[in-house]
């Protein structure tokens, strides 16, 4: 089918979302008989509603290539959910610009948009092929082994927690307890990835709390006290979205703030809250790091697997659309081989839209304060080239001569 | 002078402090006729008081070499200030182990310790050579162009702020204002370094606030509103130690918390405070990142200049001690040449101990919300290999056909 293509990026930016965009553009250029113009929506679906699109064929080829290693969403992003009154406008803009292929790169909200646009075109008899490309650091998309974006942030967190853990270990006589808050609205995939920081038993992080388990204050304090008594310092990673027994977000953290009316007082988040809890109840000094969006979008420690798979997912989306597929999201399918291998598959958009995939039970330890070996085996291949090698002293003590 | 050497690391760990330790050990191994054993104090001066020392000659040569790229303080650190009742014990331990060379790697508090140990030995006629090796991410040591540790954190912050800035720029329709809090108790060197994130005018960070200028709430809100009206989004970097007109820390941040009695309620820090101020007064949503110790110790973006200079400073310390020098700190002296060059010099410990070097006036803009060109020229050579190259789209808009 002859026509133009439109690429849209939505939701939180990542290290790999531009790699997917690059994959779409470079693959589209190979389909010159069918695909004429390559447009990029400015700020996702908002760019369609505002008829604001970039002509990506006007960009230098070298700049497009460099998108593979450029963080954040180069086209601009949004968090807008399509409503019924937008539908006519969307069709009108697509038709006016003869857009026959739409690629939506994003998470579950984005897949909802993609699904709506696909169904809308069908209903109105407008020939359009819509493919979703998965992207979210939260890794909570249904139907795919993992999501592009996640491995890079997982690697960033593993390295950051290892470095900060070494810091706390060295200066424990004054800075004894460190809490690092990770992103993750509802799922603990990112928090879990901090376990990759460990080389040997006893290495930080010592305690890991995911929102998949209700937070229990007394249990938490007992956990912290136990590690403190044993090692003299404690490094804890927590998900920003920790919930209580009733499923309510523990503190007015980022998630809550999003829907706050303006002017409402905001807390520093869960890590700040837990530092105070430790100071109040255990009388031990605690501090927190909250790397926030830096963890989400940083290219510092991008996973090579992630950038490659992000690219491949974009490329596969064009290939599938060219074959006539529409209404699907690309999935990452891990081969059951011992060596890590991943191929691109498909799932219906309507099966993915608005669903959330939580960390499964087999990846969380019985105590609810760590991950399992199974999680580590699942996650480790994703963060290639792994962690930098550091010196580890034997620490042979000089024989005492006094006392 | 024949005898053993002792290396101590104190204060906050960094990316380069182990590189200095490596420089000391590798240089000491070349002075085999004078230097016999090479000891590392466990947790700085506390290791001397507790007679806890590591025998570094028992470590593999390859592990010592790897210290060059290992973050945090491998020997362990402390924040202990020597008091008079400790003096006899220090001398007793040094004497018992025939320690004739002491190398203290640290900041201004550490140089105070080094100075005291040096004078103490002199007073008691104990032959000892003491050399300080500068280290602090805060960069506030007197008498040196800059301090090992600072360039790596400066580079980390420049890259993190650039990445997070691209994030906010992409998703500005919902996440409009981003505040990133940097370390820096009293000086704004680290906050200033975030200006290195910019490639072109208008790039983030848009506003930079250092503790060298009293914080003015109304001026701050006007600044933020102006950038917001102009660009539609704002990225702000602030120092954790921002002060009011009276020189008081603005909020109960890290600095204050250190001296708090346990159990005292703590705020998330200055960035959290300013987010709320913006929400209350401007009714714009604002969020903060507080990378905390991750910025201080991370090896992710270590500056090559920093790791080299950290090593050279350690090496120079041994060379100077071997020549008979004692009671000095190594300084980094920048050549006045166009191309960046730095040599190692000396300054008396007593001139450095407990002093603080603030960011000078010529590095801060008149408005007090940014740095000057002079600062950027001073700082840029320190963060070699600089910043990664990213794609920058021309953004040619597709001609509108509707409306």
Coordinates of C-alpha atoms in Angstrom, one line a residue, chain A residues 55-367:
Chain A
X55 CA 9.7 15.7 8.0
X56 CA 12.3 13.1 8.9
X57 CA 13.5 12.7 5.3
X58 CA 15.0 16.2 5.7
X59 CA 17.3 15.1 8.4
X60 CA 20.9 14.1 7.7
X61 CA 21.4 10.3 7.5
X62 CA 24.2 10.6 10.1
X63 CA 21.9 12.4 12.5
X64 CA 19.3 9.6 12.1
X65 CA 22.1 7.0 12.7
X66 CA 23.2 8.9 15.9
X67 CA 19.6 8.5 17.3
X68 CA 20.7 5.0 18.3
X69 CA 22.9 6.6 21.0
X70 CA 20.8 9.6 21.9
X71 CA 18.6 9.5 25.0
X72 CA 15.1 10.9 25.5
X73 CA 12.4 11.2 22.9
X74 CA 13.8 13.1 19.9
X75 CA 10.3 13.7 18.5
X76 CA 8.9 14.9 21.8
X77 CA 6.6 12.9 24.0
X78 CA 3.2 13.2 25.8
X79 CA 0.9 11.5 28.3
X80 CA -2.3 12.3 26.5
X81 CA -5.1 9.7 26.4
X82 CA -7.3 10.0 23.3
X83 CA -10.9 10.7 24.0
X84 CA -13.9 10.3 21.7
X85 CA -14.1 13.9 20.6
X86 CA -10.6 13.6 19.2
X87 CA -11.4 10.8 16.9
X88 CA -12.6 12.8 13.9
X89 CA -9.6 15.1 14.1
X90 CA -7.1 12.2 14.1
X91 CA -8.7 10.6 11.0
X92 CA -8.8 14.0 9.3
X93 CA -5.1 14.7 9.8
X94 CA -4.0 11.2 8.8
X95 CA -6.1 11.5 5.6
X96 CA -4.9 15.0 4.8
X97 CA -1.3 13.8 4.9
X98 CA -2.0 10.4 3.3
X99 CA -0.6 8.6 6.3
X100 CA -1.1 4.9 5.8
X101 CA 1.4 3.5 8.4
X102 CA 1.4 4.5 12.0
X103 CA 4.1 3.4 14.5
X104 CA 3.5 4.2 18.2
X105 CA 6.5 3.7 20.5
X106 CA 5.5 3.6 24.1
X107 CA 4.0 1.7 27.1
X108 CA 0.5 0.4 27.9
X109 CA -1.2 3.8 27.6
X110 CA 0.4 4.3 24.2
X111 CA -0.8 0.9 23.1
X112 CA -4.3 2.0 24.1
X113 CA -3.9 5.0 21.7
X114 CA -2.6 2.7 19.0
X115 CA -5.4 0.3 19.4
X116 CA -8.0 3.1 19.3
X117 CA -6.5 4.6 16.1
X118 CA -6.4 1.2 14.4
X119 CA -10.0 0.5 15.2
X120 CA -11.1 4.0 14.3
X121 CA -9.5 3.7 10.8
X122 CA -11.2 0.3 10.3
X123 CA -14.6 1.6 11.3
X124 CA -14.3 4.5 8.8
X125 CA -12.9 2.3 6.0
X126 CA -9.7 4.3 6.0
X127 CA -6.8 2.0 5.0
X128 CA -4.2 2.2 7.7
X129 CA -1.7 -0.1 9.3
X130 CA -0.9 0.5 12.9
X131 CA 1.9 -1.2 14.8
X132 CA 3.0 -0.6 18.4
X133 CA 6.6 -0.7 19.5
X134 CA 7.1 -1.5 23.2
X135 CA 9.0 1.0 25.4
X136 CA 9.0 1.5 29.1
X137 CA 11.6 1.4 31.8
X138 CA 8.9 0.1 34.2
X139 CA 8.9 -3.1 32.2
X140 CA 5.3 -3.7 32.9
X141 CA 4.0 -4.3 29.4
X142 CA 2.0 -7.5 29.0
X143 CA 2.9 -10.1 26.4
X144 CA 6.6 -9.4 25.9
X145 CA 9.6 -11.0 27.8
X146 CA 10.8 -7.5 28.6
X147 CA 10.5 -3.9 27.2
X148 CA 13.2 -1.9 25.4
X149 CA 14.2 0.9 27.9
X150 CA 14.2 -1.4 30.9
X151 CA 17.6 -3.1 30.4
X152 CA 19.4 0.3 30.2
X153 CA 17.9 1.6 33.4
X154 CA 18.4 -1.8 35.1
X155 CA 22.1 -1.6 34.2
X156 CA 22.3 2.1 35.3
X157 CA 20.7 1.1 38.7
X158 CA 22.9 -1.9 39.2
X159 CA 26.0 0.2 38.7
X160 CA 24.7 3.1 40.7
X161 CA 23.7 0.9 43.6
X162 CA 27.0 -0.9 43.5
X163 CA 29.0 2.4 43.6
X164 CA 26.8 4.0 46.3
X165 CA 27.0 0.7 48.2
X166 CA 30.8 0.8 48.2
X167 CA 30.5 4.4 49.4
X168 CA 28.3 3.5 52.4
X169 CA 30.5 0.6 53.2
X170 CA 33.5 2.8 53.3
X171 CA 32.0 5.7 55.4
X172 CA 29.6 3.6 57.5
X173 CA 31.0 5.0 60.8
X174 CA 29.0 8.2 60.1
X175 CA 26.7 7.5 57.1
X176 CA 25.3 4.1 58.2
X177 CA 22.1 3.5 56.3
X178 CA 21.5 4.3 52.7
X179 CA 18.1 4.1 51.0
X180 CA 17.9 4.3 47.2
X181 CA 14.5 5.0 45.7
X182 CA 13.9 3.6 42.2
X183 CA 11.1 4.4 39.8
X184 CA 8.2 2.0 39.2
X185 CA 4.6 3.1 39.5
X186 CA 3.1 -0.3 40.2
X187 CA 5.7 -2.8 39.5
X188 CA 9.1 -3.5 41.0
X189 CA 11.0 -4.6 38.0
X190 CA 13.5 -1.7 38.3
X191 CA 13.9 -2.1 42.1
X192 CA 14.5 -5.8 41.5
X193 CA 17.3 -5.0 39.0
X194 CA 19.4 -3.4 41.8
X195 CA 20.2 -7.0 42.9
X196 CA 22.4 -7.2 39.9
X197 CA 24.8 -4.9 41.8
X198 CA 26.1 -7.8 43.9
X199 CA 29.3 -9.7 43.2
X200 CA 29.5 -11.8 46.4
X201 CA 27.1 -12.7 49.3
X202 CA 26.8 -9.8 51.7
X203 CA 27.3 -7.2 49.0
X204 CA 24.7 -4.3 48.8
X205 CA 21.9 -4.0 48.3
X206 CA 21.0 -5.9 51.5
X207 CA 17.2 -5.4 51.3
X208 CA 15.0 -4.9 48.3
X209 CA 11.3 -3.9 48.6
X210 CA 8.9 -4.2 45.7
X211 CA 5.3 -2.9 45.4
X212 CA 4.2 -6.4 44.6
X213 CA 4.3 -7.1 48.4
X214 CA 2.4 -5.0 50.9
X215 CA 4.9 -3.0 53.0
X216 CA 5.0 -3.9 56.7
X217 CA 6.6 -1.3 58.9
X218 CA 7.5 -3.6 61.8
X219 CA 8.9 -6.3 59.5
X220 CA 11.0 -3.6 57.7
X221 CA 12.5 -2.3 60.9
X222 CA 13.4 -5.8 62.0
X223 CA 15.0 -6.5 58.6
X224 CA 17.1 -3.3 58.9
X225 CA 18.1 -3.9 62.4
X226 CA 19.2 -7.5 61.6
X227 CA 21.5 -6.4 58.7
X228 CA 22.8 -3.5 60.7
X229 CA 23.7 -5.7 63.7
X230 CA 25.4 -8.1 61.3
X231 CA 27.3 -5.8 59.0
X232 CA 27.4 -2.4 60.6
X233 CA 25.8 -0.7 57.6
X234 CA 22.8 -1.2 55.4
X235 CA 22.0 -0.4 51.8
X236 CA 18.3 -0.6 50.9
X237 CA 16.5 -0.2 47.6
X238 CA 12.8 0.6 47.5
X239 CA 10.3 1.2 44.8
X240 CA 8.6 4.7 44.7
X241 CA 5.3 3.0 44.5
X242 CA 5.4 0.9 47.7
X243 CA 1.9 0.1 49.0
X244 CA 0.3 -0.8 52.3
X245 CA -1.9 -3.8 53.0
X246 CA -4.9 -2.0 51.5
X247 CA -3.1 -1.3 48.3
X248 CA -2.7 2.4 49.0
X249 CA 0.5 4.2 48.0
X250 CA 2.4 4.6 51.3
X251 CA 3.3 8.2 50.9
X252 CA 2.4 11.1 48.7
X253 CA 5.1 10.2 46.3
X254 CA 5.5 10.9 42.6
X255 CA 2.5 8.7 41.6
X256 CA 0.2 10.5 43.9
X257 CA 1.6 13.9 43.0
X258 CA 0.7 13.4 39.4
X259 CA -3.0 13.6 40.2
X260 CA -2.7 16.2 43.0
X261 CA -4.4 19.5 42.6
X262 CA -1.7 22.2 42.4
X263 CA -0.5 23.7 45.6
X264 CA -0.8 20.5 47.6
X265 CA 2.1 19.9 50.0
X266 CA 4.3 17.1 48.7
X267 CA 6.6 14.8 50.6
X268 CA 10.0 13.9 49.3
X269 CA 8.8 10.4 48.6
X270 CA 9.0 6.9 50.1
X271 CA 12.8 6.9 50.7
X272 CA 12.6 10.1 52.7
X273 CA 9.7 8.7 54.6
X274 CA 11.7 5.5 55.4
X275 CA 14.8 7.4 56.5
X276 CA 12.7 9.2 59.1
X277 CA 11.1 6.0 60.2
X278 CA 14.6 4.4 60.8
X279 CA 15.8 7.5 62.6
X280 CA 12.7 7.6 64.8
X281 CA 12.4 4.0 65.6
X282 CA 15.9 2.6 65.4
X283 CA 17.8 5.8 66.2
X284 CA 20.3 5.2 63.4
X285 CA 21.1 7.9 60.8
X286 CA 19.8 7.2 57.4
X287 CA 20.0 9.0 54.1
X288 CA 18.4 8.6 50.7
X289 CA 19.3 9.0 47.0
X290 CA 16.5 9.6 44.6
X291 CA 18.0 9.6 41.1
X292 CA 14.6 10.2 39.5
X293 CA 14.5 10.9 35.8
X294 CA 18.3 10.5 35.6
X295 CA 17.9 6.7 35.9
X296 CA 15.2 6.7 33.3
X297 CA 16.8 8.4 30.5
X298 CA 20.5 8.2 31.1
X299 CA 22.7 7.0 28.3
X300 CA 25.6 6.6 30.8
X301 CA 25.3 2.9 31.2
X302 CA 23.0 2.0 28.3
X303 CA 22.7 -1.8 27.8
X304 CA 24.0 -2.9 24.4
X305 CA 21.3 -5.5 24.4
X306 CA 18.7 -2.8 24.9
X307 CA 19.9 -0.4 22.2
X308 CA 20.0 -3.3 19.7
X309 CA 16.6 -4.7 20.6
X310 CA 15.1 -1.2 20.6
X311 CA 16.4 -0.9 17.1
X312 CA 15.2 -4.3 16.0
X313 CA 11.7 -3.7 17.5
X314 CA 11.4 -0.6 15.3
X315 CA 12.7 -2.4 12.3
X316 CA 10.3 -5.4 12.8
X317 CA 7.4 -3.0 13.1
X318 CA 8.0 -1.7 9.6
X319 CA 8.5 -5.2 8.2
X320 CA 5.2 -6.4 9.7
X321 CA 3.3 -3.4 8.5
X322 CA 4.8 -3.8 5.0
X323 CA 3.5 -7.4 5.1
X324 CA 0.0 -6.0 5.8
X325 CA -0.2 -6.5 9.5
X326 CA -2.1 -4.0 11.6
X327 CA -3.4 -3.8 15.2
X328 CA -0.4 -5.5 16.7
X329 CA 2.4 -4.7 19.1
X330 CA 5.9 -6.1 18.5
X331 CA 7.0 -8.4 21.3
X332 CA 10.4 -9.6 22.5
X333 CA 10.5 -13.3 22.6
X334 CA 13.3 -15.0 24.5
X335 CA 14.5 -18.3 23.1
X336 CA 14.6 -21.1 25.6
X337 CA 18.4 -21.6 24.8
X338 CA 21.1 -21.4 27.4
X339 CA 22.7 -18.5 25.6
X340 CA 20.6 -15.4 25.5
X341 CA 18.7 -14.9 22.3
X342 CA 15.7 -12.8 21.5
X343 CA 13.5 -12.6 18.5
X344 CA 10.6 -10.3 17.5
X345 CA 7.0 -11.5 17.7
X346 CA 3.6 -10.0 17.6
X347 CA 0.6 -9.6 20.0
X348 CA -2.8 -8.0 19.4
X349 CA -2.8 -4.4 20.7
X350 CA -6.2 -4.9 22.4
X351 CA -4.6 -7.7 24.5
X352 CA -1.9 -5.3 25.7
X353 CA -3.6 -1.9 26.1
X354 CA -3.9 -0.7 29.7
X355 CA -2.8 -4.0 31.2
X356 CA 0.1 -4.2 33.7
X357 CA 2.5 -7.0 34.2
X358 CA 3.8 -7.3 37.7
X359 CA 7.0 -9.1 38.9
X360 CA 5.9 -12.7 39.2
X361 CA 6.0 -14.6 42.5
X362 CA 8.9 -16.8 41.5
X363 CA 11.1 -13.7 41.2
X364 CA 10.4 -12.5 44.8
X365 CA 11.9 -14.2 47.8
X366 CA 9.6 -15.7 50.5
X367 CA 10.4 -12.9 53.0

